[in-house]
Amino acid sequence: MNRAVASGLRISTTAGPGTRRWRGVVILLPMLWLIGVVVLPMLVLLKVALAQAPAADGVVNVFSWQVSLEHLRQLAEDARYSSAYINSLRMASLTTIACLLLGVPLALAIARSPRRWRGLLLFAAVLPFFTSFLLRAYAWMGFVGSAGPLDVALRVFGVDAGILAVLGSPPVILLGMVYTYLPMMVVPVYVNLVRQDVRLLEAARDLGASELHSVVSITLPLALPGMLAGCMLVFGPAVGEFIVPVLLAGAEAPMVGVVIWEAFFTAGDWPVAAALAVVLGLLLLSPMALLQARLLLPAGESRA
């Protein structure tokens, strides 16, 4: 038997009652936190989404025990809601791809820089993340707005693009979201890259591989877990993004975060807003559940 495994078994079998009790407490605390802040709110949200249809006087009893699919049916029939989901998924996918294309080279450059400069460079890359999310969105409005730096730069080159007409268009929203979520891609990729064994690259160079070939064939495949984590950190919040589309596009941004806000706080239609949120949660959790199930499969079954 492997010595490390045997040692682990010996430790687990010799653990006393006190150790087992503390181990149970350590496991129980995060489970209680997960149930309190995730499971219970989601159950309440699901109950509101499945509330009865409005009565004759327009009142919706969200706390009755009877279940109705009326509000989910409204989502399926109203083209505005389906358009909001499609736009949100498309914008989140583009944001994730753009962050991946920009974040991986940036993280690689930081990881390959001299050790004494890495901390400072990483801090500079994630510095916007330490400022207010709303403040960053307002700053982006000033950058792309009329008489802003982008407008002035275009006029210097003789381009009168009427930047105000561009403001509110999908490219400007995409730029704002990439600027907002780029640090979430850089950090996990950087953490993965600095942990890689540099002797693999040295061996590849000794065998005649070029720098580019070493990065493509060794560095990037080993960095896939970090890139996957970065994609999940960017894609999830980007799907439900609310502040950037509202500030940069106002009411002309049919994204699901904006639609949920309008249903909750403008129309006061809590069941429809809850149904929108529940469907959005299922759209986000389903791929993660499938991926987790795939990772938990035995090696033989996964290859099949």
Tab-separated table of C-alpha atoms in Angstrom, residues 196 214-225 227:
chain	number	residue	atom	x	y	z
A	196	GLN	CA	3.523	25.958	-13.614
A	214	SER	CA	6.280	26.176	-26.145
A	215	VAL	CA	3.514	28.547	-25.088
A	216	VAL	CA	0.946	26.958	-27.422
A	217	SER	CA	1.835	23.329	-26.717
A	218	ILE	CA	2.717	23.510	-22.991
A	219	THR	CA	1.726	26.737	-21.231
A	220	LEU	CA	-1.801	27.179	-22.571
A	221	PRO	CA	-2.935	23.534	-22.140
A	222	LEU	CA	-1.704	23.587	-18.544
A	223	ALA	CA	-3.492	26.902	-17.994
A	224	LEU	CA	-6.892	25.523	-19.045
A	225	PRO	CA	-8.181	25.163	-15.423
A	227	MET	CA	-8.989	29.937	-18.017
